[in-house]
Coordinates of C-alpha atoms in Angstrom, one line a residue:
X112 CA 97.8 69.3 100.4
X113 CA 100.7 67.1 101.6
X114 CA 103.4 68.4 104.0
X115 CA 106.0 65.5 103.1
X116 CA 108.3 67.6 100.9
X117 CA 107.8 71.0 102.6
X118 CA 109.9 73.3 104.2
X119 CA 108.5 75.2 107.2
X120 CA 108.7 78.7 108.6
X121 CA 107.9 79.8 111.9
X122 CA 106.5 83.4 112.6
X123 CA 106.3 84.9 115.8
X124 CA 104.3 88.2 117.0
X125 CA 104.6 89.5 120.5
X126 CA 101.7 91.6 121.0
X127 CA 100.7 94.1 123.3
X128 CA 98.3 91.5 125.2
X129 CA 99.5 88.1 123.8
X130 CA 102.1 86.3 121.6
X131 CA 100.6 84.4 118.6
X132 CA 103.2 81.8 116.8
X133 CA 102.3 80.3 113.5
X134 CA 104.0 77.4 111.4
X135 CA 103.6 77.7 107.7
X136 CA 104.7 75.3 104.7
X137 CA 106.5 77.0 102.1
X138 CA 103.5 77.0 100.0
X139 CA 101.6 79.0 102.6
X140 CA 99.5 76.5 104.4
X141 CA 99.1 77.2 108.0
X142 CA 100.5 74.0 109.8
X143 CA 100.0 74.8 113.6
X144 CA 99.5 77.7 115.7
X145 CA 99.6 78.8 119.3
X146 CA 99.0 81.7 121.4
X147 CA 99.7 82.9 125.0
X148 CA 98.4 85.9 127.2
X149 CA 100.0 88.3 129.6
X150 CA 99.0 91.2 131.2
X151 CA 99.7 94.9 131.0
X152 CA 100.7 97.0 134.4
X153 CA 99.6 100.3 135.3
X154 CA 101.6 101.4 138.2
X155 CA 100.5 105.3 137.9
X156 CA 98.1 106.9 135.8
X157 CA 99.3 107.1 132.1
X158 CA 101.9 104.8 132.9
X159 CA 102.1 101.1 131.1
X160 CA 104.5 98.5 131.7
X161 CA 105.1 95.0 131.0
X162 CA 107.6 92.2 132.0
X163 CA 110.0 91.5 129.1
X164 CA 110.4 87.9 130.5
X165 CA 106.6 87.4 129.9
X166 CA 107.1 87.8 126.2
X167 CA 110.2 85.2 126.3
X168 CA 108.2 82.7 128.3
X169 CA 105.1 83.2 126.2
X170 CA 107.2 82.5 122.9
X171 CA 109.0 79.6 124.3
X172 CA 105.4 78.1 125.2
X173 CA 104.1 78.6 121.7
X174 CA 107.2 77.3 120.1
X175 CA 106.8 73.8 122.1
X176 CA 103.2 73.8 121.7
X177 CA 103.7 74.2 117.9
X178 CA 106.3 71.7 117.6
X179 CA 104.2 69.1 119.4
X180 CA 101.0 69.7 117.5
X181 CA 102.9 69.7 114.0
X182 CA 105.5 66.8 115.0
X183 CA 107.4 69.0 112.9
X184 CA 111.3 68.3 113.2
X185 CA 113.1 70.9 111.6
X186 CA 112.0 74.7 110.9
X187 CA 114.4 76.3 108.2
X188 CA 113.8 80.1 109.5
X189 CA 112.0 82.1 112.3
X190 CA 111.2 85.8 112.4
X191 CA 109.6 87.5 115.4
X192 CA 107.9 90.6 115.2
X193 CA 106.5 92.7 118.1
X194 CA 104.6 95.8 119.8
X195 CA 106.6 99.0 119.4
X196 CA 107.9 101.4 120.1
X197 CA 109.1 100.7 123.7
X198 CA 111.9 101.2 126.0
X199 CA 113.6 97.9 127.2
X200 CA 116.7 98.5 129.2
X201 CA 119.2 95.5 130.0
X202 CA 122.2 95.1 132.1
X203 CA 125.3 93.2 130.8
X204 CA 124.0 89.7 131.7
X205 CA 120.8 90.5 129.2
X206 CA 118.5 90.8 132.4
X207 CA 115.8 93.5 132.4
X208 CA 116.9 96.5 135.0
X209 CA 113.2 97.8 134.8
X210 CA 109.8 96.8 133.4
X211 CA 109.4 97.8 129.6
X212 CA 107.8 101.0 129.4
X213 CA 105.3 100.1 126.2
X214 CA 103.9 102.2 123.2
X215 CA 100.7 102.8 125.4
X216 CA 102.6 104.8 127.9
X217 CA 102.2 108.7 128.2
X218 CA 104.7 109.6 131.3
X219 CA 107.1 111.3 129.1
X220 CA 105.0 114.3 128.1
X221 CA 107.9 116.5 129.9
X222 CA 110.4 114.9 127.8
X223 CA 108.4 116.0 124.7
X224 CA 108.6 119.6 125.7
X225 CA 112.2 119.4 126.6
X226 CA 112.8 117.9 123.1
X227 CA 110.8 120.9 121.4
X228 CA 112.3 123.4 123.4
X229 CA 115.9 122.5 123.7
X230 CA 116.2 120.8 119.9
X231 CA 113.3 122.1 118.3
X232 CA 110.3 120.3 116.5
X233 CA 111.6 121.6 113.2
X234 CA 114.7 119.9 113.4
X235 CA 113.3 116.7 115.4
X236 CA 110.7 116.4 112.7
X237 CA 113.1 116.9 109.9
X238 CA 115.5 114.3 110.9
X239 CA 113.1 111.6 112.3
X240 CA 110.3 112.3 109.8
X241 CA 107.7 112.2 112.8
X242 CA 105.9 114.6 115.3
X243 CA 107.1 114.6 118.7
X244 CA 105.0 112.8 121.1
X245 CA 105.1 110.6 124.0
X246 CA 103.9 107.6 121.9
X247 CA 107.6 107.6 120.3
X248 CA 110.7 106.0 121.6
X249 CA 112.9 108.6 121.9
X250 CA 110.9 110.6 124.5
X251 CA 110.9 107.1 126.5
X252 CA 114.5 106.7 126.2
X253 CA 114.9 110.3 127.6
X254 CA 112.5 110.0 130.5
X255 CA 114.5 106.7 131.6
X256 CA 117.7 108.8 131.6
X257 CA 116.3 111.7 133.2
X258 CA 114.3 110.1 135.9
X259 CA 116.2 106.9 136.5
X260 CA 119.8 108.0 136.2
X261 CA 121.2 105.0 138.4
X262 CA 119.5 102.6 136.4
X263 CA 120.4 104.4 133.2
X264 CA 123.9 103.9 134.1
X265 CA 123.7 100.4 134.5
X266 CA 122.0 99.9 131.1
X267 CA 124.2 98.0 128.7
X268 CA 121.5 98.2 125.9
X269 CA 118.2 99.5 125.3
X270 CA 116.1 97.2 123.5
X271 CA 112.9 98.3 121.9
X272 CA 110.5 95.2 122.3
X273 CA 110.5 91.9 120.4
X274 CA 114.2 92.0 120.0
X275 CA 114.4 91.1 124.0
X276 CA 113.4 87.7 122.6
X277 CA 115.7 87.5 119.6
X278 CA 118.4 88.4 121.8
X279 CA 117.8 85.4 124.3
X280 CA 117.5 82.9 121.4
X281 CA 120.4 84.0 119.2
X282 CA 122.6 86.2 121.6
X283 CA 122.2 88.8 119.0
X284 CA 121.0 92.6 119.5
X285 CA 119.5 94.1 116.6
X286 CA 116.3 96.1 115.4
X287 CA 115.0 96.6 111.9
X288 CA 114.3 99.9 110.2
X289 CA 110.3 99.8 110.9
X290 CA 110.8 99.8 114.7
X291 CA 113.6 102.0 114.7
X292 CA 111.6 104.5 112.7
X293 CA 109.1 104.7 115.4
X294 CA 111.8 105.9 117.8
X295 CA 111.3 109.6 116.8
X296 CA 113.7 112.0 117.2
X297 CA 116.6 109.2 117.5
X298 CA 116.5 107.6 114.1
X299 CA 117.3 109.7 110.9
X300 CA 114.5 108.3 108.5
X301 CA 116.6 109.6 105.4
X302 CA 119.8 107.9 106.2
X303 CA 118.2 104.9 107.6
X304 CA 120.8 105.0 111.0
X305 CA 120.6 106.4 114.5
X306 CA 121.2 110.1 114.5
X307 CA 124.3 111.0 116.2
X308 CA 123.2 114.5 116.6
X309 CA 119.9 114.2 118.2
X310 CA 121.2 111.4 120.3
X311 CA 123.9 113.2 121.6
X312 CA 121.7 116.1 122.5
X313 CA 119.6 114.1 124.5
X314 CA 122.4 112.2 126.3
X315 CA 121.7 108.8 124.8
X316 CA 124.9 107.3 123.8
X317 CA 124.4 105.4 120.1
X318 CA 126.0 102.4 121.4
X319 CA 123.3 101.8 123.8
X320 CA 120.9 101.3 120.9
X321 CA 120.7 98.0 118.9
X322 CA 122.6 97.4 115.5
X323 CA 120.0 98.3 112.7
X324 CA 119.6 95.8 109.9
X325 CA 116.8 94.9 107.2
X326 CA 113.9 92.9 108.3
X327 CA 114.6 89.9 106.2
X328 CA 118.2 89.5 107.1
X329 CA 119.6 86.8 108.9
X330 CA 121.2 88.1 112.2
X331 CA 121.8 84.9 114.2
X332 CA 121.2 81.5 114.7
X333 CA 119.3 79.7 117.7
X334 CA 121.7 78.9 120.4
X335 CA 122.3 75.6 122.4
X336 CA 120.8 77.3 125.4
X337 CA 117.8 78.7 122.9
X338 CA 117.3 75.2 121.7
X339 CA 117.1 73.5 124.8
X340 CA 114.3 76.2 126.0
X341 CA 112.2 75.9 122.7
X342 CA 112.8 72.6 121.3
X343 CA 114.2 74.3 117.9
X344 CA 117.0 73.0 116.3
X345 CA 120.6 74.7 117.3
X346 CA 121.7 76.5 114.3
X347 CA 118.3 77.4 112.9
X348 CA 118.4 80.8 111.5
X349 CA 116.8 84.0 112.6
X350 CA 116.0 86.8 110.7
X351 CA 115.7 90.7 111.9
X352 CA 111.9 90.8 111.9
X353 CA 110.3 94.1 112.4
X354 CA 107.1 96.2 114.1
X355 CA 104.1 94.3 114.4
X356 CA 102.0 96.7 112.3
X357 CA 104.3 96.6 109.2
X358 CA 104.4 92.8 109.4
X359 CA 100.5 92.8 109.6
X360 CA 100.5 95.2 106.6
X361 CA 102.8 92.5 104.8
X362 CA 100.7 89.6 106.0
X363 CA 97.5 90.9 104.2
X364 CA 99.6 91.6 100.8
X365 CA 100.0 95.2 101.2
X366 CA 103.4 96.0 99.6
X367 CA 103.2 98.5 96.7
X368 CA 102.1 102.2 96.4
X369 CA 98.7 102.4 95.7
X370 CA 97.3 99.9 98.6
X371 CA 96.7 100.4 101.7
X372 CA 95.7 98.2 104.6
X373 CA 92.6 99.3 107.1
X374 CA 92.5 97.5 110.4
X375 CA 89.3 98.0 112.2
X376 CA 90.1 96.7 115.9
X377 CA 89.7 98.9 119.2
X378 CA 92.3 101.4 117.2
X379 CA 91.6 101.8 113.5
X380 CA 94.7 101.9 111.5
X381 CA 95.3 102.8 108.1
X382 CA 98.5 101.5 106.6
X383 CA 100.0 102.7 103.2
X384 CA 103.2 101.6 101.4
X385 CA 105.5 104.3 99.6
X386 CA 108.5 104.1 97.4
X387 CA 110.0 107.2 99.3
X388 CA 109.6 108.7 102.8
X389 CA 106.4 111.0 103.5
X390 CA 107.5 113.9 105.5
X391 CA 104.3 114.9 106.6
X392 CA 104.1 114.9 110.7
X393 CA 100.5 114.8 110.9
X394 CA 100.8 111.3 110.1
X395 CA 103.4 108.2 111.6
X396 CA 106.1 107.5 109.1
X397 CA 108.6 104.9 109.0
X398 CA 110.1 102.0 107.2
X399 CA 108.3 99.2 105.6
X400 CA 109.4 95.6 106.5
X401 CA 109.3 95.2 102.8
X402 CA 112.8 96.0 101.2
X403 CA 113.0 99.4 99.5
X404 CA 109.6 100.6 100.7
X405 CA 108.4 103.1 103.6
X406 CA 105.0 103.1 105.3
X407 CA 103.1 105.8 106.4
X408 CA 100.1 105.1 108.6
X409 CA 97.5 106.9 110.7
X410 CA 95.7 105.4 113.7
X411 CA 92.5 106.8 115.6
X412 CA 90.2 105.3 118.2
X413 CA 87.6 103.4 116.4
X414 CA 86.5 100.2 117.6
X415 CA 87.0 101.4 121.2
X416 CA 84.0 104.1 120.7
X417 CA 81.7 101.2 119.2
X418 CA 82.7 99.2 122.6
X419 CA 81.5 102.2 124.6
X420 CA 78.1 102.2 122.9
X421 CA 77.6 98.5 123.1
X422 CA 78.2 98.6 126.9
X423 CA 76.7 101.9 127.8
X424 CA 73.8 102.2 125.6
X425 CA 73.2 98.5 124.2
X426 CA 71.9 96.5 127.0
X427 CA 68.5 95.7 125.1
X428 CA 70.5 94.7 122.1
X429 CA 72.7 92.5 124.0
X430 CA 69.4 90.7 125.2
X431 CA 68.2 90.5 121.9
X432 CA 71.6 89.5 120.6
X433 CA 71.4 86.6 122.8
X434 CA 68.0 85.2 122.0
X435 CA 68.7 85.3 118.2
X436 CA 72.3 84.1 119.0
X437 CA 73.8 86.6 116.8
X438 CA 76.7 89.0 117.8
X439 CA 75.6 92.4 119.2
X440 CA 76.8 94.5 116.7
X441 CA 75.0 92.6 114.1
X442 CA 71.8 93.7 115.8
X443 CA 73.0 97.2 115.9
X444 CA 74.0 97.1 112.4
X445 CA 70.8 96.0 111.1
X446 CA 69.0 99.0 112.9
X447 CA 71.5 101.4 111.6
X448 CA 71.2 100.2 107.7
X449 CA 67.5 101.4 107.6
X450 CA 68.6 104.9 108.2
X451 CA 69.8 107.4 105.8
X452 CA 73.2 108.6 104.9
X453 CA 74.2 111.2 107.8
X454 CA 72.1 109.9 110.2
X455 CA 69.4 112.5 109.6
X456 CA 71.7 115.2 110.7
X457 CA 73.3 113.8 113.3
X458 CA 77.6 113.7 113.4
X459 CA 79.6 112.3 115.9
X460 CA 83.3 113.4 116.8
X461 CA 85.1 110.0 117.9
X462 CA 87.9 111.7 119.9
X463 CA 86.8 109.7 123.1
X464 CA 90.5 109.4 124.3
X465 CA 91.9 112.6 122.7
X466 CA 93.5 111.7 119.4
X467 CA 97.0 111.0 117.4
X468 CA 97.0 111.3 114.0
X469 CA 96.2 113.4 112.0
X470 CA 95.1 115.9 114.8
X471 CA 97.7 115.0 117.4
X472 CA 95.4 116.7 120.2
X473 CA 95.2 115.0 123.6
X474 CA 92.6 117.6 124.7
X475 CA 90.0 116.4 122.2
X476 CA 86.9 114.6 123.2
X477 CA 83.7 112.9 121.7
X478 CA 81.0 114.8 120.8
X479 CA 77.6 114.4 119.1
X480 CA 76.4 117.4 117.3
X481 CA 72.6 117.7 116.1
X482 CA 70.5 115.7 118.7
X483 CA 66.9 116.2 118.2
X484 CA 63.9 114.4 119.9
X485 CA 63.4 112.8 116.6
X486 CA 66.8 110.9 116.7
X487 CA 67.0 107.2 118.2
X488 CA 69.7 105.0 119.6
X489 CA 70.0 103.7 115.9
X490 CA 70.9 107.3 114.8
X491 CA 73.4 107.7 117.3
X492 CA 75.2 104.1 116.5
X493 CA 75.0 105.2 112.6
X494 CA 76.5 108.6 113.6
X495 CA 79.7 106.7 115.4
X496 CA 80.1 104.5 112.4
X497 CA 80.0 107.3 110.0
X498 CA 82.1 109.6 112.6
X499 CA 85.1 107.0 112.6
X500 CA 84.5 106.9 109.0
X501 CA 85.3 110.7 108.6
X502 CA 88.1 110.5 111.0
X503 CA 89.6 107.7 108.7
X504 CA 89.2 109.7 105.7
X505 CA 90.8 112.6 107.0
X506 CA 94.0 110.2 107.1
X507 CA 93.5 109.2 103.9
X508 CA 93.1 112.7 102.6
X509 CA 96.1 114.0 103.6
X510 CA 98.0 111.3 101.8
X511 CA 96.0 111.9 98.4
X512 CA 96.7 115.7 98.7
X513 CA 100.3 114.8 98.5
X514 CA 99.6 113.3 95.3
X515 CA 99.8 109.3 96.3
X516 CA 96.8 107.5 95.0
X517 CA 95.1 104.8 96.6
X518 CA 93.1 102.5 94.4
X519 CA 92.0 99.6 97.0
X520 CA 92.1 99.4 100.6
X521 CA 92.5 95.7 102.4
X522 CA 90.2 95.5 105.0
X523 CA 91.0 93.2 108.0
X524 CA 90.2 92.7 112.0
X525 CA 86.7 92.5 113.7
X526 CA 85.2 95.6 112.6
X527 CA 85.7 94.8 109.0
X528 CA 83.3 92.0 109.5
X529 CA 80.4 94.5 109.2
X530 CA 79.3 94.9 105.6
X531 CA 77.5 97.9 106.7
X532 CA 80.2 99.5 108.3
X533 CA 82.8 98.7 105.1
X534 CA 80.1 100.4 102.8
X535 CA 80.1 103.3 104.9
X536 CA 83.7 103.9 105.0
X537 CA 84.1 102.9 101.2
X538 CA 81.2 105.6 100.5
X539 CA 83.0 108.0 102.6
X540 CA 86.2 107.8 101.0
X541 CA 85.4 106.7 97.3
X542 CA 87.6 103.6 97.6
X543 CA 86.8 100.2 97.1
X544 CA 87.7 97.8 100.2
X545 CA 88.4 94.4 99.9
X546 CA 87.5 92.3 102.7
X547 CA 89.9 89.6 103.9
X548 CA 88.2 87.5 106.3
X549 CA 91.1 85.1 107.1
X550 CA 94.3 86.7 107.1
X551 CA 97.4 85.4 109.4
X552 CA 98.3 89.0 109.7
X553 CA 102.0 89.5 111.6
X554 CA 103.0 85.8 111.7
X555 CA 102.1 85.3 108.2
X556 CA 104.4 88.7 107.4
X557 CA 106.9 87.0 109.7
X558 CA 106.9 83.8 107.8
X559 CA 107.6 85.6 104.6
X560 CA 110.7 87.8 105.9
X561 CA 112.0 84.5 107.3
X562 CA 111.4 82.5 103.7
X563 CA 113.3 85.7 102.2
X564 CA 116.2 85.6 104.5
X565 CA 116.7 82.0 104.2
X566 CA 116.4 82.1 100.4
X567 CA 113.4 80.1 99.4
X568 CA 111.5 83.1 98.4
X569 CA 112.8 85.9 95.9
X570 CA 110.7 88.6 97.5
X571 CA 107.6 89.4 99.5
X572 CA 105.3 89.5 96.5
X573 CA 105.1 85.7 97.2
X574 CA 102.4 86.6 99.9
X575 CA 100.2 87.7 97.1
X576 CA 99.6 83.7 96.4
X577 CA 99.0 83.2 99.9
X578 CA 96.2 85.2 100.7
X579 CA 92.4 84.0 100.1
X580 CA 90.3 86.0 97.9
X581 CA 88.6 89.0 99.5
X582 CA 84.9 90.1 99.4
X583 CA 84.8 93.4 97.4
X584 CA 82.7 96.4 98.4
X585 CA 82.6 99.2 95.6
X586 CA 81.8 102.9 96.9
X587 CA 78.3 104.5 95.5
X588 CA 78.8 107.7 93.7
X589 CA 75.8 109.3 94.9
X590 CA 76.5 108.2 98.6
X591 CA 80.2 109.5 98.1
X592 CA 78.8 112.8 97.1
X593 CA 76.3 113.1 100.1
X594 CA 79.1 112.3 102.4
X595 CA 81.7 114.6 101.2
X596 CA 79.3 117.5 102.9
X597 CA 79.1 115.7 106.0
X598 CA 82.7 115.4 105.9
X599 CA 83.3 118.7 105.4
X600 CA 81.1 119.7 108.3
X601 CA 82.9 117.3 110.4
X602 CA 86.3 118.7 110.0
X603 CA 85.0 122.2 110.7
X604 CA 83.1 121.1 113.9
X605 CA 86.5 120.2 115.3
X606 CA 88.4 123.3 114.3
X607 CA 85.4 125.3 116.0
X608 CA 85.5 123.1 119.2
X609 CA 89.4 122.8 119.4
X610 CA 90.0 125.6 122.2
X611 CA 86.6 124.7 124.0
X612 CA 88.2 121.0 124.7
X613 CA 91.2 122.6 126.4
X614 CA 89.0 124.9 128.6
X615 CA 87.1 121.8 129.4
X616 CA 90.2 120.1 130.7
X617 CA 91.1 123.0 132.5
X618 CA 87.8 123.4 134.5
X619 CA 87.6 119.5 135.2
X620 CA 91.3 119.7 136.4
X621 CA 90.2 123.1 138.0
X622 CA 92.8 125.2 136.4
X623 CA 92.2 128.8 135.4
X624 CA 91.2 129.4 131.9
X625 CA 93.1 132.2 130.1

């Protein structure tokens, strides 16, 4: 495909551990890409911070590298997405006045209790559409105000992540609704604006927060300073951009109700577009970056369980993988594929790190149930694949119970490479999966938003033409029927053990059991 008459769009995603930028032609061809790593800092237990200038510097490096590789002299539009929700306070000069408190951070548990007690969980959830949890932006803002009042007084604005980079390239302080929606309870999901009532009760002036715009709206241009730093032309338009999760969903073509995206990495995420917001606080609810659409999503600990298994129990398989020059997970899959559905009566609760959606239980832990001398390491591995599948199905079950049908799931990321795991999950859910091996992810979604913003695309559906045909996995009805019995037992096991998890936590931490 020639590039002589093409226009070029730049999509940039500021992730938790690295920034990735991709340059696309207006016909969907990837012209060049670049990435740059940086570090998460853990100054105290449960704390997680990053330096916002690491994001800015990584973005500048990536843009320069892309322009050098591609020899493209003019980019017609730029969009930047990123990790979220975060708390990034800046002073009047635009400099960070403390490190960014990122989404992983759990320091604001006391603020969550304050919100539930002083404002009320019901009111917070009614306005924000979400649970109260330290994951969200609102408790992070409140922690900053209550624990660092001197710095809070110096704050000119509280930014939310990637908009720190947008600000330094354009002088515009903005955010989109997909990011704002995860700043519960500060954002009113029905009115699509910051909640004056909640922010006032929290002591957070609304003018500290960014102005809100649709994800594809042009909100500024590359300034002269931004042009000198990046090599982009002064005046190049930028659109608002969005959350990395939402741009990734757009990047795999999931934009309509009935579609879903399954991201199988360290976390396992199920994301589903909706025509109206879903107020079920067992899940995460926000806006999509696609105009007129909302997103509901569930996130569980998934690939992290398999990493634990590999590193703790998989030494033999690692050696075998080296001998055969195969991925270790392929060796583990081969062994597990020979076993029957249900792993001969072995079930795993995969709650190794507690869990967010849909159980919101910080005390939950991993449990193998049903171990006998007959069971092997292969049984334990297959039970892990199935247990994660049951936990993902719990998310889907909530959505379908509310009358929303899902006819197909796009499966992406490292875990989705496993045909066995895709078949297991498809059989458990009874829903076909479409494995997309090569996806542009969030940078591709960003490029689409930039194209809509500058007017070369009518809407987000153009992305459907940019995505390669996937490998389809159909559920096997007899397997689905068998898995339903195991899934129901999986759900009961957690309910039975829920109080025991709390007691275990108290014993470990030398607290009295009631």
